[in-house]
PDB file of N, CA and C in Angstrom:
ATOM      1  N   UNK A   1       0.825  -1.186   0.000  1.00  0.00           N
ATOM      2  CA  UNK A   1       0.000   0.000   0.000  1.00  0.00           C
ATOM      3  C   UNK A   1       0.880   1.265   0.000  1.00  0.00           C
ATOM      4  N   UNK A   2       1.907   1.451   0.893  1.00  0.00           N
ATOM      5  CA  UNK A   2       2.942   2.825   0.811  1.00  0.00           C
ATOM      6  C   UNK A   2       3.495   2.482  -0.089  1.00  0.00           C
ATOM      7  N   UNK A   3       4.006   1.531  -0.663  1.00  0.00           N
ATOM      8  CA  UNK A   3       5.025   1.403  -2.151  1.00  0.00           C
ATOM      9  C   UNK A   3       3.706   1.760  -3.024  1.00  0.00           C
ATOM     10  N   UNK A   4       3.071   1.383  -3.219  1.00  0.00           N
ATOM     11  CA  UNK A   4       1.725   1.908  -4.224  1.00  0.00           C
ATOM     12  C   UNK A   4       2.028   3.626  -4.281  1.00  0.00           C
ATOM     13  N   UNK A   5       1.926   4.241  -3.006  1.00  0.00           N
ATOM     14  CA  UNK A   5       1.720   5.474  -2.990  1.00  0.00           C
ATOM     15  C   UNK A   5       2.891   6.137  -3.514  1.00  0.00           C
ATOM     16  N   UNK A   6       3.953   5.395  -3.444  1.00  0.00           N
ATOM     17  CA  UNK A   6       5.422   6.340  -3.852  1.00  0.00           C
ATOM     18  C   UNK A   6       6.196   6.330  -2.809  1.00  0.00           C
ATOM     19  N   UNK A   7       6.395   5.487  -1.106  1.00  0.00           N
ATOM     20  CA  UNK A   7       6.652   5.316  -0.275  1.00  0.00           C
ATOM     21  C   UNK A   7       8.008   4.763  -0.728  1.00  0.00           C
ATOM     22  N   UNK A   8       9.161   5.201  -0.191  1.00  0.00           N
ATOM     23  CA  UNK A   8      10.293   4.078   0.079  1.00  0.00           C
ATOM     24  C   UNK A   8      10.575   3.701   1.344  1.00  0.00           C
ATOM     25  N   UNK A   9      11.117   2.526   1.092  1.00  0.00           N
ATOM     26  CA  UNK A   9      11.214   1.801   2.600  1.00  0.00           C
ATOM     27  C   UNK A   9      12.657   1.803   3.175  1.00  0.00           C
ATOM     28  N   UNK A  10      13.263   2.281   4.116  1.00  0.00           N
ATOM     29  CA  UNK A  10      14.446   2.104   4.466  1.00  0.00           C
ATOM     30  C   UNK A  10      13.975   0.957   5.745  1.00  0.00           C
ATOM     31  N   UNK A  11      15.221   0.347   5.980  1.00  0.00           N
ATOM     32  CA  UNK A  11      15.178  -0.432   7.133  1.00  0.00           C
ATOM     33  C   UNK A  11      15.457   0.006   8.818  1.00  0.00           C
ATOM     34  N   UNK A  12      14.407  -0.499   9.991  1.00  0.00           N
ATOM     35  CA  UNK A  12      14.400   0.030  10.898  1.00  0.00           C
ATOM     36  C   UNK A  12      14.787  -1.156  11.920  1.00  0.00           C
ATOM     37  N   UNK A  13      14.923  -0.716  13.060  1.00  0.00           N
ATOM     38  CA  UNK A  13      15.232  -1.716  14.251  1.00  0.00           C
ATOM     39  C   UNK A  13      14.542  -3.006  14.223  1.00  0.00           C
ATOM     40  N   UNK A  14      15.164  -3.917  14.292  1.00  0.00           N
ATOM     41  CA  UNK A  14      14.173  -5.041  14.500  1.00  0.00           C
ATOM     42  C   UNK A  14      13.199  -5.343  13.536  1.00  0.00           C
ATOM     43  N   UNK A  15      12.105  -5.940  13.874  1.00  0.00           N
ATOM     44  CA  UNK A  15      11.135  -6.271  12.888  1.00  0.00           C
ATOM     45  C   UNK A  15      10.101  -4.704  12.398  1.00  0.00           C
ATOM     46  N   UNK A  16      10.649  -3.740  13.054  1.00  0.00           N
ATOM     47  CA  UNK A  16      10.288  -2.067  11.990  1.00  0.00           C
ATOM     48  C   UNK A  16      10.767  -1.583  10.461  1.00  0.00           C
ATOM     49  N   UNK A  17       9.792  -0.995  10.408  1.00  0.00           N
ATOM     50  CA  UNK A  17      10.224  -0.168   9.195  1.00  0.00           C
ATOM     51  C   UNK A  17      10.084   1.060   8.569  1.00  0.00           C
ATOM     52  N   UNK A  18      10.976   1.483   8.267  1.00  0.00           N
ATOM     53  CA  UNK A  18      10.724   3.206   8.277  1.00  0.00           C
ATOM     54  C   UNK A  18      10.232   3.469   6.484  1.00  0.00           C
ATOM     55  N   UNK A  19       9.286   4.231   6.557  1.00  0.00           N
ATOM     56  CA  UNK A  19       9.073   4.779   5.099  1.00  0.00           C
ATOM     57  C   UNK A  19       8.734   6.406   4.848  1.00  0.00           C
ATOM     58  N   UNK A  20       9.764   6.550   3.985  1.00  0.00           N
ATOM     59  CA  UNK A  20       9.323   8.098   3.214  1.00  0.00           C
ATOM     60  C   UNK A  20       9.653   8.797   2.190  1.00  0.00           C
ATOM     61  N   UNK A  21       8.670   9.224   1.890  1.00  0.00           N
ATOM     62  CA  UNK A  21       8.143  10.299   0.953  1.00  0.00           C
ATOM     63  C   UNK A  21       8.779  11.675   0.443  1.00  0.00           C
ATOM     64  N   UNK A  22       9.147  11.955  -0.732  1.00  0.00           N
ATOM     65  CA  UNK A  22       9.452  13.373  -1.060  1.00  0.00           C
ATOM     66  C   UNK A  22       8.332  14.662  -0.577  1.00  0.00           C
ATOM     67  N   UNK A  23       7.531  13.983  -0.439  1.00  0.00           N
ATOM     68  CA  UNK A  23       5.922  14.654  -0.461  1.00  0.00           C
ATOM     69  C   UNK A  23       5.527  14.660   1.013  1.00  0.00           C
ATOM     70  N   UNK A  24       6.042  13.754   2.005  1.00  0.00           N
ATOM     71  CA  UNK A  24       5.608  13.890   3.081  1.00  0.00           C
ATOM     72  C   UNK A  24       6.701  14.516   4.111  1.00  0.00           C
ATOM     73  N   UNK A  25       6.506  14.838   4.686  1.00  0.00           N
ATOM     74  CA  UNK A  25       7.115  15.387   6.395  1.00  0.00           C
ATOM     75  C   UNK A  25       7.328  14.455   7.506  1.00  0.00           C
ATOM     76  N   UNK A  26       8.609  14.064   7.414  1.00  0.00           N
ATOM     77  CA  UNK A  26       9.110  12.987   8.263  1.00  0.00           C
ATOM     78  C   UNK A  26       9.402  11.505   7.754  1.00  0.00           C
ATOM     79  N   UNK A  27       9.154  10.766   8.914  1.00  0.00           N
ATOM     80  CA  UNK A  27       8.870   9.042   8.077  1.00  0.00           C
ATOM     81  C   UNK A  27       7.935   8.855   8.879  1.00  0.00           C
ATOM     82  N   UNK A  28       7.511   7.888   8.573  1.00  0.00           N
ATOM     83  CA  UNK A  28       6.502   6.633   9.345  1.00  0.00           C
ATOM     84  C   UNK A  28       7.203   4.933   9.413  1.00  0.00           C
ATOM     85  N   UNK A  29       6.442   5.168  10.888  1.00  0.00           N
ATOM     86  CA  UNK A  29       7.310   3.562  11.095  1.00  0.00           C
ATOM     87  C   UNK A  29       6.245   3.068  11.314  1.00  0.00           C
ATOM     88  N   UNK A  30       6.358   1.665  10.455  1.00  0.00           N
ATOM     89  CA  UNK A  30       5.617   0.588  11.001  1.00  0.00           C
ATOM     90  C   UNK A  30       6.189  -0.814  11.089  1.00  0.00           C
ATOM     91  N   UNK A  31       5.490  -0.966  12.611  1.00  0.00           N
ATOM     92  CA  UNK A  31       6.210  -2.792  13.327  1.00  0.00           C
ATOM     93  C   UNK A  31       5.800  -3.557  12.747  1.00  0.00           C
ATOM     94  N   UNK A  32       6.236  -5.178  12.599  1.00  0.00           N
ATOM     95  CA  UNK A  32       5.991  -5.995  12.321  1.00  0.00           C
ATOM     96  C   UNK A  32       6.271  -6.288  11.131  1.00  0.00           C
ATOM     97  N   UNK A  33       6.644  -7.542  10.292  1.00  0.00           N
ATOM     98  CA  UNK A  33       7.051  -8.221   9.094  1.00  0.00           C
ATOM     99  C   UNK A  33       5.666  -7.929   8.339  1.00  0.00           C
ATOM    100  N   UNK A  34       6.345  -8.043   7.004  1.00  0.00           N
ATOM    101  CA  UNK A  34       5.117  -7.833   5.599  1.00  0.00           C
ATOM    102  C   UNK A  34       3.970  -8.910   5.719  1.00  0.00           C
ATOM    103  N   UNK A  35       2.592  -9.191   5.723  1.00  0.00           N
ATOM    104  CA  UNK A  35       2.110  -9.516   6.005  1.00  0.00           C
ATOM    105  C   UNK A  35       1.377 -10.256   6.903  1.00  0.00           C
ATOM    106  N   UNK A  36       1.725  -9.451   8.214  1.00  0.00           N
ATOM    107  CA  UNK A  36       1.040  -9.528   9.526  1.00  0.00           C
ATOM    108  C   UNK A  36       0.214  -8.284   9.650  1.00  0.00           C
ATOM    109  N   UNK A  37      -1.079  -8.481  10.371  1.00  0.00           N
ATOM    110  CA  UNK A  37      -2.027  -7.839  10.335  1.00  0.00           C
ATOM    111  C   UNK A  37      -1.384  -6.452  11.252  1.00  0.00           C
ATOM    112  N   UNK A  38      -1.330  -5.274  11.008  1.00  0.00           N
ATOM    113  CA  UNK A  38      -1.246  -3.813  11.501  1.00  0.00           C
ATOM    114  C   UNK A  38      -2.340  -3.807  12.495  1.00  0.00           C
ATOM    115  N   UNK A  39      -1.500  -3.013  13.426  1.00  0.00           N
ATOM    116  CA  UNK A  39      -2.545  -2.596  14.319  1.00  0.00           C
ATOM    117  C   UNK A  39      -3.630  -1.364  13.908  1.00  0.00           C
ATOM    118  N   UNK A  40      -4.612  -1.071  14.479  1.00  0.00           N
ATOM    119  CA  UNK A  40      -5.830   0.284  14.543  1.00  0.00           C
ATOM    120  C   UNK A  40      -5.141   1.436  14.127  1.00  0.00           C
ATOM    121  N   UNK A  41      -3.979   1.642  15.104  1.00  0.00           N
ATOM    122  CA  UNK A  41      -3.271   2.960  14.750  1.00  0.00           C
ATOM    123  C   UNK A  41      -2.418   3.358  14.049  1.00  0.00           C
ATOM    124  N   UNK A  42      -1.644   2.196  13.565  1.00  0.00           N
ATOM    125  CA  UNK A  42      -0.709   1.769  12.256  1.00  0.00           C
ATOM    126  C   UNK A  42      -1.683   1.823  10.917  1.00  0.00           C
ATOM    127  N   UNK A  43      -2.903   1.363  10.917  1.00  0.00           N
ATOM    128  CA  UNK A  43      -3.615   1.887   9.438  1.00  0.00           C
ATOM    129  C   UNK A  43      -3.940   2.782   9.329  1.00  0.00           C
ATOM    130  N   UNK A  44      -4.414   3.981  10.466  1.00  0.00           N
ATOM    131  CA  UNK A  44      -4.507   4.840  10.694  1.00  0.00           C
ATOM    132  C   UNK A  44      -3.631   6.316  10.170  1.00  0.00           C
ATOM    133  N   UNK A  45      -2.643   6.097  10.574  1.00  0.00           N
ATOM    134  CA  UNK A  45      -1.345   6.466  10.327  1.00  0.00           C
ATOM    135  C   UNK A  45      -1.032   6.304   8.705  1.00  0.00           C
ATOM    136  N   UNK A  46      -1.116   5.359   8.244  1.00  0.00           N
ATOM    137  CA  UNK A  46      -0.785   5.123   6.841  1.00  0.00           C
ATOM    138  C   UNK A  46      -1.812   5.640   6.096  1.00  0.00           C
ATOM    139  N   UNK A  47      -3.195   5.769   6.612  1.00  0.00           N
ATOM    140  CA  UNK A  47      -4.269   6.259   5.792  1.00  0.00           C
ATOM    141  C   UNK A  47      -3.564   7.742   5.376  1.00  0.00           C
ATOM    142  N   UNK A  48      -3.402   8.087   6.749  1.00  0.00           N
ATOM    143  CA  UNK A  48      -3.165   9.608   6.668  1.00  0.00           C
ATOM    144  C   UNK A  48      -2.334   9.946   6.067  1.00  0.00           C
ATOM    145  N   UNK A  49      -1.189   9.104   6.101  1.00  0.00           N
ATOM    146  CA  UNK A  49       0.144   9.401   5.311  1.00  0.00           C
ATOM    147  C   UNK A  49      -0.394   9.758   4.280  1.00  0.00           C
ATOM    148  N   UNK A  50      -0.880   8.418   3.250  1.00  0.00           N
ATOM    149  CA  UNK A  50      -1.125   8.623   1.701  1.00  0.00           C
ATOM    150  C   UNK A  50      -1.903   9.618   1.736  1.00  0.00           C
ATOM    151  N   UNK A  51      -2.876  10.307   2.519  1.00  0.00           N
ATOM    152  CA  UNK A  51      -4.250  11.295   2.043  1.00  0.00           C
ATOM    153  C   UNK A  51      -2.839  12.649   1.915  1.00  0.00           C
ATOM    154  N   UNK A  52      -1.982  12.634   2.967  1.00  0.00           N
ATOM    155  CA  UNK A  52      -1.394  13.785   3.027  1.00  0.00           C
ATOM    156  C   UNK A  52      -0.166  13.993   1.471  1.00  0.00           C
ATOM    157  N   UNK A  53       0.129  12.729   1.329  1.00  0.00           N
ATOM    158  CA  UNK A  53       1.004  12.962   0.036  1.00  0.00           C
ATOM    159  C   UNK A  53       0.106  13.397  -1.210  1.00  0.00           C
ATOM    160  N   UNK A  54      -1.279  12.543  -1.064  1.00  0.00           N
ATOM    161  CA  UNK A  54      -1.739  12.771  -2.575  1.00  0.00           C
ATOM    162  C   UNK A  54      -2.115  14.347  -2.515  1.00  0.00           C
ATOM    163  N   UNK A  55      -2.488  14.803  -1.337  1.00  0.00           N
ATOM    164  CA  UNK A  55      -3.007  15.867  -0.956  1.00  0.00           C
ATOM    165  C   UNK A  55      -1.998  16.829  -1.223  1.00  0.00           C
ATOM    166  N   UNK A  56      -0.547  16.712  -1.462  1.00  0.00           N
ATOM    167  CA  UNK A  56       0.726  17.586  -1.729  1.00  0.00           C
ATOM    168  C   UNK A  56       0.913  17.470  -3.198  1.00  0.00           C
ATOM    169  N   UNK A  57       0.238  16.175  -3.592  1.00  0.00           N
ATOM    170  CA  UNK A  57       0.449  16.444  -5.431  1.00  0.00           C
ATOM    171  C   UNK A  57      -0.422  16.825  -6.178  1.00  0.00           C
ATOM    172  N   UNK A  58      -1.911  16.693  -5.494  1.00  0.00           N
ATOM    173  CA  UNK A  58      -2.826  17.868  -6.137  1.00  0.00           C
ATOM    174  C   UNK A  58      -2.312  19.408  -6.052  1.00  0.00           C
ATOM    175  N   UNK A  59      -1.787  19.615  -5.036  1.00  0.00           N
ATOM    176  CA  UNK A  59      -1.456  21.028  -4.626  1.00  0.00           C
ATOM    177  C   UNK A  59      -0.525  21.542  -5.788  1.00  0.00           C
ATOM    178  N   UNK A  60       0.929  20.552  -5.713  1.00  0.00           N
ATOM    179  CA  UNK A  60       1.321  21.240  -6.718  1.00  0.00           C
ATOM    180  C   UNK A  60       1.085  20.801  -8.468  1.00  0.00           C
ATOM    181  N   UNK A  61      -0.070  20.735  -8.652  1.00  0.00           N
ATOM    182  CA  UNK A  61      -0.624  20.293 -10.139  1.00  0.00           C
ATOM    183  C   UNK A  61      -1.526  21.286 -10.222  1.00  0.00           C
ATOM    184  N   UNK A  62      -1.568  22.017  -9.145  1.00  0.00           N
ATOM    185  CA  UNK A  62      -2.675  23.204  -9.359  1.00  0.00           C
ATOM    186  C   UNK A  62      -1.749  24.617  -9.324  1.00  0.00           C
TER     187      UNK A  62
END
């Protein structure tokens, strides 16, 4: 889903992982190996991420 969006993934402590964006402000980490279920606040978080990147490339297309 963040590689969809344009997310890169660098590697984080342990079973984390850090991802980011030209478009976004900061990184986002999320725990756990690729296909284990995310927690409430980890999809949460990623929702927002992507709303906030796509939300930076409408901006500058306008």
């Amino acid at each position: 889903m963040l590689r969809q969006a344009g997310f890169r993934e660098i590697p984080g402590k342990g079973s984390h992982t850090n991802w980011i964006h030209p478009l976004y402000a900061g990184k986002l980490t999320v725990s756990g190996k690729d296909g284990n279920d995310a927690k409430p606040y980890q999809e949460k978080n990623v929702k927002k991420a992507i709303e906030e990147v796509e939300g930076n490339i409408n901006d500058e297309q306008t």
